[in-house]
JSON list of C-alpha atoms in Angstrom, two decimals:
[
{"chain": "Z", "resi": 132, "resn": "MET", "atom": "CA", "xyz": [-7.14, 18.43, 0.43]},
{"chain": "Z", "resi": 133, "resn": "VAL", "atom": "CA", "xyz": [-5.85, 16.08, -2.25]},
{"chain": "Z", "resi": 134, "resn": "SER", "atom": "CA", "xyz": [-7.76, 12.82, -2.75]},
{"chain": "Z", "resi": 135, "resn": "ALA", "atom": "CA", "xyz": [-6.46, 9.68, -4.42]},
{"chain": "Z", "resi": 136, "resn": "ASN", "atom": "CA", "xyz": [-7.65, 9.61, -8.04]},
{"chain": "Z", "resi": 137, "resn": "ARG", "atom": "CA", "xyz": [-7.54, 7.72, -11.32]},
{"chain": "Z", "resi": 138, "resn": "GLU", "atom": "CA", "xyz": [-4.60, 9.69, -12.74]},
{"chain": "Z", "resi": 139, "resn": "MET", "atom": "CA", "xyz": [-2.42, 8.63, -9.79]},
{"chain": "Z", "resi": 140, "resn": "VAL", "atom": "CA", "xyz": [-3.10, 4.95, -10.46]},
{"chain": "Z", "resi": 141, "resn": "VAL", "atom": "CA", "xyz": [-2.50, 5.46, -14.19]},
{"chain": "Z", "resi": 142, "resn": "TYR", "atom": "CA", "xyz": [0.88, 7.01, -13.35]},
{"chain": "Z", "resi": 143, "resn": "CYS", "atom": "CA", "xyz": [1.79, 3.98, -11.20]},
{"chain": "Z", "resi": 144, "resn": "PHE", "atom": "CA", "xyz": [0.92, 1.59, -14.06]},
{"chain": "Z", "resi": 145, "resn": "ASP", "atom": "CA", "xyz": [2.77, 3.88, -16.52]},
{"chain": "Z", "resi": 146, "resn": "THR", "atom": "CA", "xyz": [5.81, 3.79, -14.25]},
{"chain": "Z", "resi": 147, "resn": "LEU", "atom": "CA", "xyz": [5.82, -0.02, -14.04]},
{"chain": "Z", "resi": 148, "resn": "VAL", "atom": "CA", "xyz": [5.27, -0.46, -17.80]},
{"chain": "Z", "resi": 149, "resn": "ALA", "atom": "CA", "xyz": [8.06, 2.06, -18.52]},
{"chain": "Z", "resi": 150, "resn": "HIS", "atom": "CA", "xyz": [10.36, 0.11, -16.17]},
{"chain": "Z", "resi": 151, "resn": "TYR", "atom": "CA", "xyz": [9.82, -3.12, -18.15]},
{"chain": "Z", "resi": 152, "resn": "ASN", "atom": "CA", "xyz": [10.39, -1.20, -21.40]},
{"chain": "Z", "resi": 153, "resn": "SER", "atom": "CA", "xyz": [13.46, 0.67, -20.04]},
{"chain": "Z", "resi": 154, "resn": "GLU", "atom": "CA", "xyz": [11.73, 3.94, -20.92]},
{"chain": "Z", "resi": 155, "resn": "GLU", "atom": "CA", "xyz": [10.64, 7.07, -19.12]},
{"chain": "Z", "resi": 156, "resn": "ALA", "atom": "CA", "xyz": [7.01, 7.15, -17.97]},
{"chain": "Z", "resi": 157, "resn": "PRO", "atom": "CA", "xyz": [4.83, 9.89, -19.49]},
{"chain": "Z", "resi": 158, "resn": "PRO", "atom": "CA", "xyz": [4.42, 12.91, -17.21]},
{"chain": "Z", "resi": 159, "resn": "PRO", "atom": "CA", "xyz": [1.62, 12.51, -14.65]},
{"chain": "Z", "resi": 160, "resn": "ALA", "atom": "CA", "xyz": [-1.79, 14.18, -15.11]},
{"chain": "Z", "resi": 161, "resn": "PHE", "atom": "CA", "xyz": [-2.17, 15.37, -11.52]},
{"chain": "Z", "resi": 162, "resn": "ASP", "atom": "CA", "xyz": [-0.80, 18.30, -9.56]},
{"chain": "Z", "resi": 163, "resn": "GLU", "atom": "CA", "xyz": [2.18, 18.29, -7.27]},
{"chain": "Z", "resi": 164, "resn": "GLY", "atom": "CA", "xyz": [1.68, 18.25, -3.52]},
{"chain": "Z", "resi": 165, "resn": "GLN", "atom": "CA", "xyz": [3.18, 16.83, -0.32]},
{"chain": "Z", "resi": 166, "resn": "HIS", "atom": "CA", "xyz": [1.39, 13.90, 1.29]},
{"chain": "Z", "resi": 167, "resn": "PRO", "atom": "CA", "xyz": [2.05, 10.54, 2.93]},
{"chain": "Z", "resi": 168, "resn": "LEU", "atom": "CA", "xyz": [1.12, 7.85, 0.41]},
{"chain": "Z", "resi": 169, "resn": "PHE", "atom": "CA", "xyz": [1.11, 4.12, -0.32]},
{"chain": "Z", "resi": 170, "resn": "VAL", "atom": "CA", "xyz": [1.03, 2.00, -3.47]},
{"chain": "Z", "resi": 171, "resn": "THR", "atom": "CA", "xyz": [-0.52, -1.48, -3.28]},
{"chain": "Z", "resi": 172, "resn": "TRP", "atom": "CA", "xyz": [-0.36, -4.11, -6.04]},
{"chain": "Z", "resi": 173, "resn": "LYS", "atom": "CA", "xyz": [-2.68, -7.10, -6.02]},
{"chain": "Z", "resi": 174, "resn": "LYS", "atom": "CA", "xyz": [-2.98, -9.97, -8.47]},
{"chain": "Z", "resi": 175, "resn": "VAL", "atom": "CA", "xyz": [-6.20, -11.67, -9.52]},
{"chain": "Z", "resi": 176, "resn": "VAL", "atom": "CA", "xyz": [-5.67, -15.39, -10.13]},
{"chain": "Z", "resi": 177, "resn": "ASN", "atom": "CA", "xyz": [-8.38, -17.45, -11.85]},
{"chain": "Z", "resi": 178, "resn": "GLY", "atom": "CA", "xyz": [-11.04, -14.85, -11.13]},
{"chain": "Z", "resi": 179, "resn": "GLY", "atom": "CA", "xyz": [-10.55, -15.26, -7.37]},
{"chain": "Z", "resi": 180, "resn": "GLU", "atom": "CA", "xyz": [-10.08, -12.72, -4.62]},
{"chain": "Z", "resi": 181, "resn": "PRO", "atom": "CA", "xyz": [-7.19, -10.34, -5.46]},
{"chain": "Z", "resi": 182, "resn": "ARG", "atom": "CA", "xyz": [-4.04, -11.37, -3.57]},
{"chain": "Z", "resi": 183, "resn": "LEU", "atom": "CA", "xyz": [-1.44, -8.96, -2.26]},
{"chain": "Z", "resi": 184, "resn": "ARG", "atom": "CA", "xyz": [1.69, -8.75, -4.45]},
{"chain": "Z", "resi": 185, "resn": "GLY", "atom": "CA", "xyz": [3.35, -5.75, -2.83]},
{"chain": "Z", "resi": 186, "resn": "CYS", "atom": "CA", "xyz": [2.55, -2.75, -0.67]},
{"chain": "Z", "resi": 187, "resn": "ILE", "atom": "CA", "xyz": [5.04, -0.06, 0.30]},
{"chain": "Z", "resi": 188, "resn": "GLY", "atom": "CA", "xyz": [4.73, 3.63, 1.04]},
{"chain": "Z", "resi": 189, "resn": "THR", "atom": "CA", "xyz": [5.65, 6.39, 3.43]},
{"chain": "Z", "resi": 190, "resn": "LEU", "atom": "CA", "xyz": [4.01, 7.74, 6.55]},
{"chain": "Z", "resi": 191, "resn": "GLU", "atom": "CA", "xyz": [5.89, 11.02, 6.10]},
{"chain": "Z", "resi": 192, "resn": "ALA", "atom": "CA", "xyz": [4.63, 13.66, 3.69]},
{"chain": "Z", "resi": 193, "resn": "ARG", "atom": "CA", "xyz": [6.47, 13.52, 0.38]},
{"chain": "Z", "resi": 194, "resn": "CYS", "atom": "CA", "xyz": [6.25, 15.11, -3.02]},
{"chain": "Z", "resi": 195, "resn": "ILE", "atom": "CA", "xyz": [3.52, 12.92, -4.53]},
{"chain": "Z", "resi": 196, "resn": "ILE", "atom": "CA", "xyz": [4.82, 12.74, -8.10]},
{"chain": "Z", "resi": 197, "resn": "ASN", "atom": "CA", "xyz": [8.23, 11.40, -7.01]},
{"chain": "Z", "resi": 198, "resn": "GLY", "atom": "CA", "xyz": [6.52, 9.41, -4.28]},
{"chain": "Z", "resi": 199, "resn": "PHE", "atom": "CA", "xyz": [4.18, 7.51, -6.58]},
{"chain": "Z", "resi": 200, "resn": "ARG", "atom": "CA", "xyz": [6.99, 6.96, -9.08]},
{"chain": "Z", "resi": 201, "resn": "ASP", "atom": "CA", "xyz": [9.31, 5.53, -6.40]},
{"chain": "Z", "resi": 202, "resn": "TYR", "atom": "CA", "xyz": [6.75, 3.46, -4.51]},
{"chain": "Z", "resi": 203, "resn": "ALA", "atom": "CA", "xyz": [5.08, 2.07, -7.64]},
{"chain": "Z", "resi": 204, "resn": "LEU", "atom": "CA", "xyz": [8.42, 0.39, -8.39]},
{"chain": "Z", "resi": 205, "resn": "THR", "atom": "CA", "xyz": [9.50, -0.35, -4.82]},
{"chain": "Z", "resi": 206, "resn": "SER", "atom": "CA", "xyz": [6.22, -2.05, -3.95]},
{"chain": "Z", "resi": 207, "resn": "ALA", "atom": "CA", "xyz": [6.18, -4.01, -7.23]},
{"chain": "Z", "resi": 208, "resn": "LEU", "atom": "CA", "xyz": [9.82, -5.08, -7.25]},
{"chain": "Z", "resi": 209, "resn": "ARG", "atom": "CA", "xyz": [11.26, -4.80, -3.75]},
{"chain": "Z", "resi": 210, "resn": "ASP", "atom": "CA", "xyz": [8.62, -5.80, -1.19]},
{"chain": "Z", "resi": 211, "resn": "ARG", "atom": "CA", "xyz": [10.66, -8.39, 0.74]},
{"chain": "Z", "resi": 212, "resn": "ARG", "atom": "CA", "xyz": [7.57, -10.52, 1.37]},
{"chain": "Z", "resi": 213, "resn": "PHE", "atom": "CA", "xyz": [7.13, -11.33, -2.33]},
{"chain": "Z", "resi": 214, "resn": "PRO", "atom": "CA", "xyz": [9.19, -12.07, -5.46]},
{"chain": "Z", "resi": 215, "resn": "PRO", "atom": "CA", "xyz": [9.40, -9.10, -7.86]},
{"chain": "Z", "resi": 216, "resn": "ILE", "atom": "CA", "xyz": [6.37, -8.67, -10.13]},
{"chain": "Z", "resi": 217, "resn": "GLN", "atom": "CA", "xyz": [7.20, -9.81, -13.67]},
{"chain": "Z", "resi": 218, "resn": "ALA", "atom": "CA", "xyz": [5.98, -8.17, -16.88]},
{"chain": "Z", "resi": 219, "resn": "LYS", "atom": "CA", "xyz": [3.84, -11.22, -17.73]},
{"chain": "Z", "resi": 220, "resn": "GLU", "atom": "CA", "xyz": [1.81, -10.64, -14.55]},
{"chain": "Z", "resi": 221, "resn": "LEU", "atom": "CA", "xyz": [0.66, -7.17, -15.65]},
{"chain": "Z", "resi": 222, "resn": "PRO", "atom": "CA", "xyz": [-2.70, -8.25, -17.16]},
{"chain": "Z", "resi": 223, "resn": "TYR", "atom": "CA", "xyz": [-3.71, -9.76, -13.79]},
{"chain": "Z", "resi": 224, "resn": "LEU", "atom": "CA", "xyz": [-2.74, -6.79, -11.64]},
{"chain": "Z", "resi": 225, "resn": "GLU", "atom": "CA", "xyz": [-4.79, -4.18, -9.88]},
{"chain": "Z", "resi": 226, "resn": "CYS", "atom": "CA", "xyz": [-3.24, -1.13, -8.30]},
{"chain": "Z", "resi": 227, "resn": "THR", "atom": "CA", "xyz": [-4.50, 0.91, -5.35]},
{"chain": "Z", "resi": 228, "resn": "VAL", "atom": "CA", "xyz": [-3.07, 4.29, -4.41]},
{"chain": "Z", "resi": 229, "resn": "SER", "atom": "CA", "xyz": [-3.68, 5.67, -0.93]},
{"chain": "Z", "resi": 230, "resn": "ILE", "atom": "CA", "xyz": [-3.21, 9.24, 0.30]},
{"chain": "Z", "resi": 231, "resn": "LEU", "atom": "CA", "xyz": [-3.09, 9.38, 4.10]},
{"chain": "Z", "resi": 232, "resn": "THR", "atom": "CA", "xyz": [-4.72, 12.14, 6.13]},
{"chain": "Z", "resi": 233, "resn": "ASN", "atom": "CA", "xyz": [-5.97, 13.07, 9.62]},
{"chain": "Z", "resi": 234, "resn": "TYR", "atom": "CA", "xyz": [-3.17, 11.76, 11.81]},
{"chain": "Z", "resi": 235, "resn": "GLU", "atom": "CA", "xyz": [-4.27, 11.60, 15.45]},
{"chain": "Z", "resi": 236, "resn": "THR", "atom": "CA", "xyz": [-2.61, 10.26, 18.59]},
{"chain": "Z", "resi": 237, "resn": "ALA", "atom": "CA", "xyz": [-4.88, 7.61, 20.08]},
{"chain": "Z", "resi": 238, "resn": "ARG", "atom": "CA", "xyz": [-5.58, 7.43, 23.82]},
{"chain": "Z", "resi": 239, "resn": "ASN", "atom": "CA", "xyz": [-4.75, 3.70, 23.87]},
{"chain": "Z", "resi": 240, "resn": "TYR", "atom": "CA", "xyz": [-4.32, 0.73, 21.56]},
{"chain": "Z", "resi": 241, "resn": "LEU", "atom": "CA", "xyz": [-8.11, 0.27, 21.19]},
{"chain": "Z", "resi": 242, "resn": "ASP", "atom": "CA", "xyz": [-8.90, 3.92, 20.38]},
{"chain": "Z", "resi": 243, "resn": "TRP", "atom": "CA", "xyz": [-9.63, 3.45, 16.67]},
{"chain": "Z", "resi": 244, "resn": "GLU", "atom": "CA", "xyz": [-12.34, 2.05, 14.39]},
{"chain": "Z", "resi": 245, "resn": "VAL", "atom": "CA", "xyz": [-11.98, -0.98, 12.10]},
{"chain": "Z", "resi": 246, "resn": "GLY", "atom": "CA", "xyz": [-12.61, 0.07, 8.49]},
{"chain": "Z", "resi": 247, "resn": "LYS", "atom": "CA", "xyz": [-12.23, 3.78, 9.23]},
{"chain": "Z", "resi": 248, "resn": "HIS", "atom": "CA", "xyz": [-8.71, 4.18, 10.61]},
{"chain": "Z", "resi": 249, "resn": "GLY", "atom": "CA", "xyz": [-5.30, 3.01, 9.57]},
{"chain": "Z", "resi": 250, "resn": "ILE", "atom": "CA", "xyz": [-3.04, 2.43, 12.54]},
{"chain": "Z", "resi": 251, "resn": "ILE", "atom": "CA", "xyz": [0.64, 2.93, 13.30]},
{"chain": "Z", "resi": 252, "resn": "ILE", "atom": "CA", "xyz": [1.97, 1.19, 16.40]},
{"chain": "Z", "resi": 253, "resn": "GLU", "atom": "CA", "xyz": [5.23, 1.83, 18.23]},
{"chain": "Z", "resi": 254, "resn": "PHE", "atom": "CA", "xyz": [6.43, -0.19, 21.19]},
{"chain": "Z", "resi": 255, "resn": "THR", "atom": "CA", "xyz": [9.57, -1.41, 22.91]},
{"chain": "Z", "resi": 256, "resn": "ASP", "atom": "CA", "xyz": [10.38, -5.09, 22.39]},
{"chain": "Z", "resi": 257, "resn": "PRO", "atom": "CA", "xyz": [10.95, -6.36, 25.96]},
{"chain": "Z", "resi": 258, "resn": "ASP", "atom": "CA", "xyz": [13.20, -9.20, 24.77]},
{"chain": "Z", "resi": 259, "resn": "TYR", "atom": "CA", "xyz": [15.69, -6.99, 22.89]},
{"chain": "Z", "resi": 260, "resn": "ASN", "atom": "CA", "xyz": [14.90, -3.55, 24.31]},
{"chain": "Z", "resi": 261, "resn": "THR", "atom": "CA", "xyz": [14.51, -2.19, 20.76]},
{"chain": "Z", "resi": 262, "resn": "ARG", "atom": "CA", "xyz": [11.82, 0.08, 19.37]},
{"chain": "Z", "resi": 263, "resn": "ARG", "atom": "CA", "xyz": [9.51, -1.56, 16.86]},
{"chain": "Z", "resi": 264, "resn": "SER", "atom": "CA", "xyz": [6.86, -0.04, 14.63]},
{"chain": "Z", "resi": 265, "resn": "ALA", "atom": "CA", "xyz": [4.52, -1.05, 11.82]},
{"chain": "Z", "resi": 266, "resn": "THR", "atom": "CA", "xyz": [1.35, 0.11, 10.10]},
{"chain": "Z", "resi": 267, "resn": "TYR", "atom": "CA", "xyz": [-1.78, -1.26, 8.48]},
{"chain": "Z", "resi": 268, "resn": "LEU", "atom": "CA", "xyz": [-3.79, 0.85, 6.05]},
{"chain": "Z", "resi": 269, "resn": "PRO", "atom": "CA", "xyz": [-7.46, 1.42, 6.95]},
{"chain": "Z", "resi": 270, "resn": "GLU", "atom": "CA", "xyz": [-8.83, -1.31, 4.68]},
{"chain": "Z", "resi": 271, "resn": "VAL", "atom": "CA", "xyz": [-6.63, -4.15, 6.01]},
{"chain": "Z", "resi": 272, "resn": "ALA", "atom": "CA", "xyz": [-8.34, -5.07, 9.30]},
{"chain": "Z", "resi": 273, "resn": "ALA", "atom": "CA", "xyz": [-11.81, -4.89, 7.74]},
{"chain": "Z", "resi": 274, "resn": "HIS", "atom": "CA", "xyz": [-10.73, -6.98, 4.73]},
{"chain": "Z", "resi": 275, "resn": "GLU", "atom": "CA", "xyz": [-9.22, -9.64, 7.00]},
{"chain": "Z", "resi": 276, "resn": "GLY", "atom": "CA", "xyz": [-12.27, -9.65, 9.26]},
{"chain": "Z", "resi": 277, "resn": "TRP", "atom": "CA", "xyz": [-10.13, -8.97, 12.32]},
{"chain": "Z", "resi": 278, "resn": "THR", "atom": "CA", "xyz": [-11.15, -7.60, 15.70]},
{"chain": "Z", "resi": 279, "resn": "LYS", "atom": "CA", "xyz": [-9.06, -4.70, 16.99]},
{"chain": "Z", "resi": 280, "resn": "ILE", "atom": "CA", "xyz": [-6.99, -7.04, 19.17]},
{"chain": "Z", "resi": 281, "resn": "GLU", "atom": "CA", "xyz": [-6.36, -9.46, 16.28]},
{"chain": "Z", "resi": 282, "resn": "ALA", "atom": "CA", "xyz": [-5.23, -6.53, 14.13]},
{"chain": "Z", "resi": 283, "resn": "ILE", "atom": "CA", "xyz": [-2.92, -5.22, 16.87]},
{"chain": "Z", "resi": 284, "resn": "ASP", "atom": "CA", "xyz": [-1.39, -8.67, 17.48]},
{"chain": "Z", "resi": 285, "resn": "SER", "atom": "CA", "xyz": [-0.85, -9.21, 13.75]},
{"chain": "Z", "resi": 286, "resn": "LEU", "atom": "CA", "xyz": [0.75, -5.77, 13.48]},
{"chain": "Z", "resi": 287, "resn": "MET", "atom": "CA", "xyz": [3.13, -6.56, 16.35]},
{"chain": "Z", "resi": 288, "resn": "ARG", "atom": "CA", "xyz": [4.26, -9.64, 14.42]},
{"chain": "Z", "resi": 289, "resn": "LYS", "atom": "CA", "xyz": [4.62, -7.53, 11.26]},
{"chain": "Z", "resi": 290, "resn": "ALA", "atom": "CA", "xyz": [6.85, -5.17, 13.29]},
{"chain": "Z", "resi": 291, "resn": "GLY", "atom": "CA", "xyz": [9.16, -8.13, 13.94]},
{"chain": "Z", "resi": 292, "resn": "TYR", "atom": "CA", "xyz": [8.16, -9.02, 17.50]},
{"chain": "Z", "resi": 293, "resn": "SER", "atom": "CA", "xyz": [8.29, -12.79, 18.06]},
{"chain": "Z", "resi": 294, "resn": "GLY", "atom": "CA", "xyz": [7.77, -13.02, 21.82]},
{"chain": "Z", "resi": 295, "resn": "THR", "atom": "CA", "xyz": [4.60, -13.56, 23.84]},
{"chain": "Z", "resi": 296, "resn": "ILE", "atom": "CA", "xyz": [1.93, -10.92, 23.34]},
{"chain": "Z", "resi": 297, "resn": "SER", "atom": "CA", "xyz": [0.39, -9.99, 26.69]},
{"chain": "Z", "resi": 298, "resn": "GLU", "atom": "CA", "xyz": [-2.27, -7.47, 27.60]},
{"chain": "Z", "resi": 299, "resn": "GLN", "atom": "CA", "xyz": [0.43, -5.66, 29.57]},
{"chain": "Z", "resi": 300, "resn": "LEU", "atom": "CA", "xyz": [2.55, -5.27, 26.44]},
{"chain": "Z", "resi": 301, "resn": "ARG", "atom": "CA", "xyz": [-0.43, -4.14, 24.34]},
{"chain": "Z", "resi": 302, "resn": "LYS", "atom": "CA", "xyz": [-1.13, -1.41, 26.88]},
{"chain": "Z", "resi": 303, "resn": "ARG", "atom": "CA", "xyz": [2.36, -0.01, 26.35]},
{"chain": "Z", "resi": 304, "resn": "ILE", "atom": "CA", "xyz": [1.77, 0.53, 22.64]},
{"chain": "Z", "resi": 305, "resn": "GLN", "atom": "CA", "xyz": [1.73, 4.08, 21.33]},
{"chain": "Z", "resi": 306, "resn": "LEU", "atom": "CA", "xyz": [-0.89, 4.14, 18.59]},
{"chain": "Z", "resi": 307, "resn": "THR", "atom": "CA", "xyz": [-1.41, 6.76, 15.92]},
{"chain": "Z", "resi": 308, "resn": "ARG", "atom": "CA", "xyz": [-4.55, 6.51, 13.83]},
{"chain": "Z", "resi": 309, "resn": "TYR", "atom": "CA", "xyz": [-5.11, 8.02, 10.40]},
{"chain": "Z", "resi": 310, "resn": "GLN", "atom": "CA", "xyz": [-7.56, 7.95, 7.51]},
{"chain": "Z", "resi": 311, "resn": "SER", "atom": "CA", "xyz": [-7.03, 7.66, 3.80]},
{"chain": "Z", "resi": 312, "resn": "THR", "atom": "CA", "xyz": [-8.57, 8.20, 0.43]},
{"chain": "Z", "resi": 313, "resn": "LEU", "atom": "CA", "xyz": [-7.88, 5.49, -2.11]},
{"chain": "Z", "resi": 314, "resn": "TYR", "atom": "CA", "xyz": [-8.43, 4.66, -5.74]},
{"chain": "Z", "resi": 315, "resn": "THR", "atom": "CA", "xyz": [-8.21, 1.19, -7.28]},
{"chain": "Z", "resi": 316, "resn": "MET", "atom": "CA", "xyz": [-7.89, 0.30, -10.95]},
{"chain": "Z", "resi": 317, "resn": "GLN", "atom": "CA", "xyz": [-7.41, -2.97, -12.79]},
{"chain": "Z", "resi": 318, "resn": "TYR", "atom": "CA", "xyz": [-4.94, -3.34, -15.63]},
{"chain": "Z", "resi": 319, "resn": "SER", "atom": "CA", "xyz": [-7.75, -3.77, -18.18]},
{"chain": "Z", "resi": 320, "resn": "ASP", "atom": "CA", "xyz": [-9.23, -0.41, -17.08]},
{"chain": "Z", "resi": 321, "resn": "TYR", "atom": "CA", "xyz": [-5.79, 1.16, -17.35]},
{"chain": "Z", "resi": 322, "resn": "VAL", "atom": "CA", "xyz": [-5.40, -0.15, -20.91]},
{"chain": "Z", "resi": 323, "resn": "ALA", "atom": "CA", "xyz": [-8.84, 1.23, -21.83]},
{"chain": "Z", "resi": 324, "resn": "TYR", "atom": "CA", "xyz": [-7.97, 4.60, -20.28]},
{"chain": "Z", "resi": 325, "resn": "VAL", "atom": "CA", "xyz": [-4.67, 4.83, -22.16]},
{"chain": "Z", "resi": 326, "resn": "LYS", "atom": "CA", "xyz": [-6.37, 3.90, -25.48]},
{"chain": "Z", "resi": 327, "resn": "THR", "atom": "CA", "xyz": [-8.99, 6.60, -24.93]},
{"chain": "Z", "resi": 328, "resn": "THR", "atom": "CA", "xyz": [-6.62, 9.37, -23.82]},
{"chain": "Z", "resi": 329, "resn": "ARG", "atom": "CA", "xyz": [-3.52, 8.60, -25.92]},
{"chain": "Z", "resi": 330, "resn": "GLY", "atom": "CA", "xyz": [-4.96, 6.71, -28.89]},
{"chain": "Z", "resi": 331, "resn": "VAL", "atom": "CA", "xyz": [-2.78, 3.60, -28.48]},
{"chain": "Z", "resi": 332, "resn": "ALA", "atom": "CA", "xyz": [-2.74, 0.75, -26.00]},
{"chain": "Z", "resi": 333, "resn": "PRO", "atom": "CA", "xyz": [0.32, 0.34, -23.75]},
{"chain": "Z", "resi": 334, "resn": "THR", "atom": "CA", "xyz": [2.75, -2.30, -24.99]},
{"chain": "Z", "resi": 335, "resn": "ILE", "atom": "CA", "xyz": [5.48, -4.16, -23.19]},
{"chain": "Z", "resi": 336, "resn": "ASN", "atom": "CA", "xyz": [8.67, -4.97, -25.09]},
{"chain": "Z", "resi": 337, "resn": "GLY", "atom": "CA", "xyz": [9.11, -8.71, -25.41]},
{"chain": "Z", "resi": 338, "resn": "ALA", "atom": "CA", "xyz": [5.76, -9.56, -23.80]},
{"chain": "Z", "resi": 339, "resn": "LYS", "atom": "CA", "xyz": [3.12, -11.12, -25.97]},
{"chain": "Z", "resi": 340, "resn": "PRO", "atom": "CA", "xyz": [-0.30, -9.46, -25.73]},
{"chain": "Z", "resi": 341, "resn": "GLY", "atom": "CA", "xyz": [-2.31, -11.78, -23.50]},
{"chain": "Z", "resi": 342, "resn": "ASN", "atom": "CA", "xyz": [-5.96, -12.64, -23.84]},
{"chain": "Z", "resi": 343, "resn": "HIS", "atom": "CA", "xyz": [-7.58, -11.14, -20.78]}
]
């Protein structure tokens, strides 16, 4: 089983830095494999709690090298909830990579544990008769301090449902639970890692080195 590790986060930072420099990222220092994965960017402002800046991934198994390369950029630049991350934000970023495992079909919408399971919900929107689906990674509900029902209701909104949420509708949800391994690294740790392993700090064309 492959676990999320430091080299995967380094590759995501490398990919973003290379994008700003219009270069190719150095080859990754981890082995190929096929797994579902997510890349999450957060930004630390004034030493406060890191705030989400982008999170996109795939629930289907994918070649992880291409996957991390694609989703590092997609989550940084094309998460519709946020403006694209700019090069000047890099010193304030932290990146988390998640590798998803242990998919299980739940018995009902409450058959999962906060903090342990990520959840995927699928349901039919009664107002439009369309299928809707959305997911939260395992750490989200715990971080937000939600109960299971609060997490489910929030996820239904994330899926695009704007009608009334009833117990009857919740009971019609098909829920898949999963677990993940994750690794988080701040930009300053990435810079230190690159200096140690490659002998030079990463630079961004046109961006002044900031005091961190």
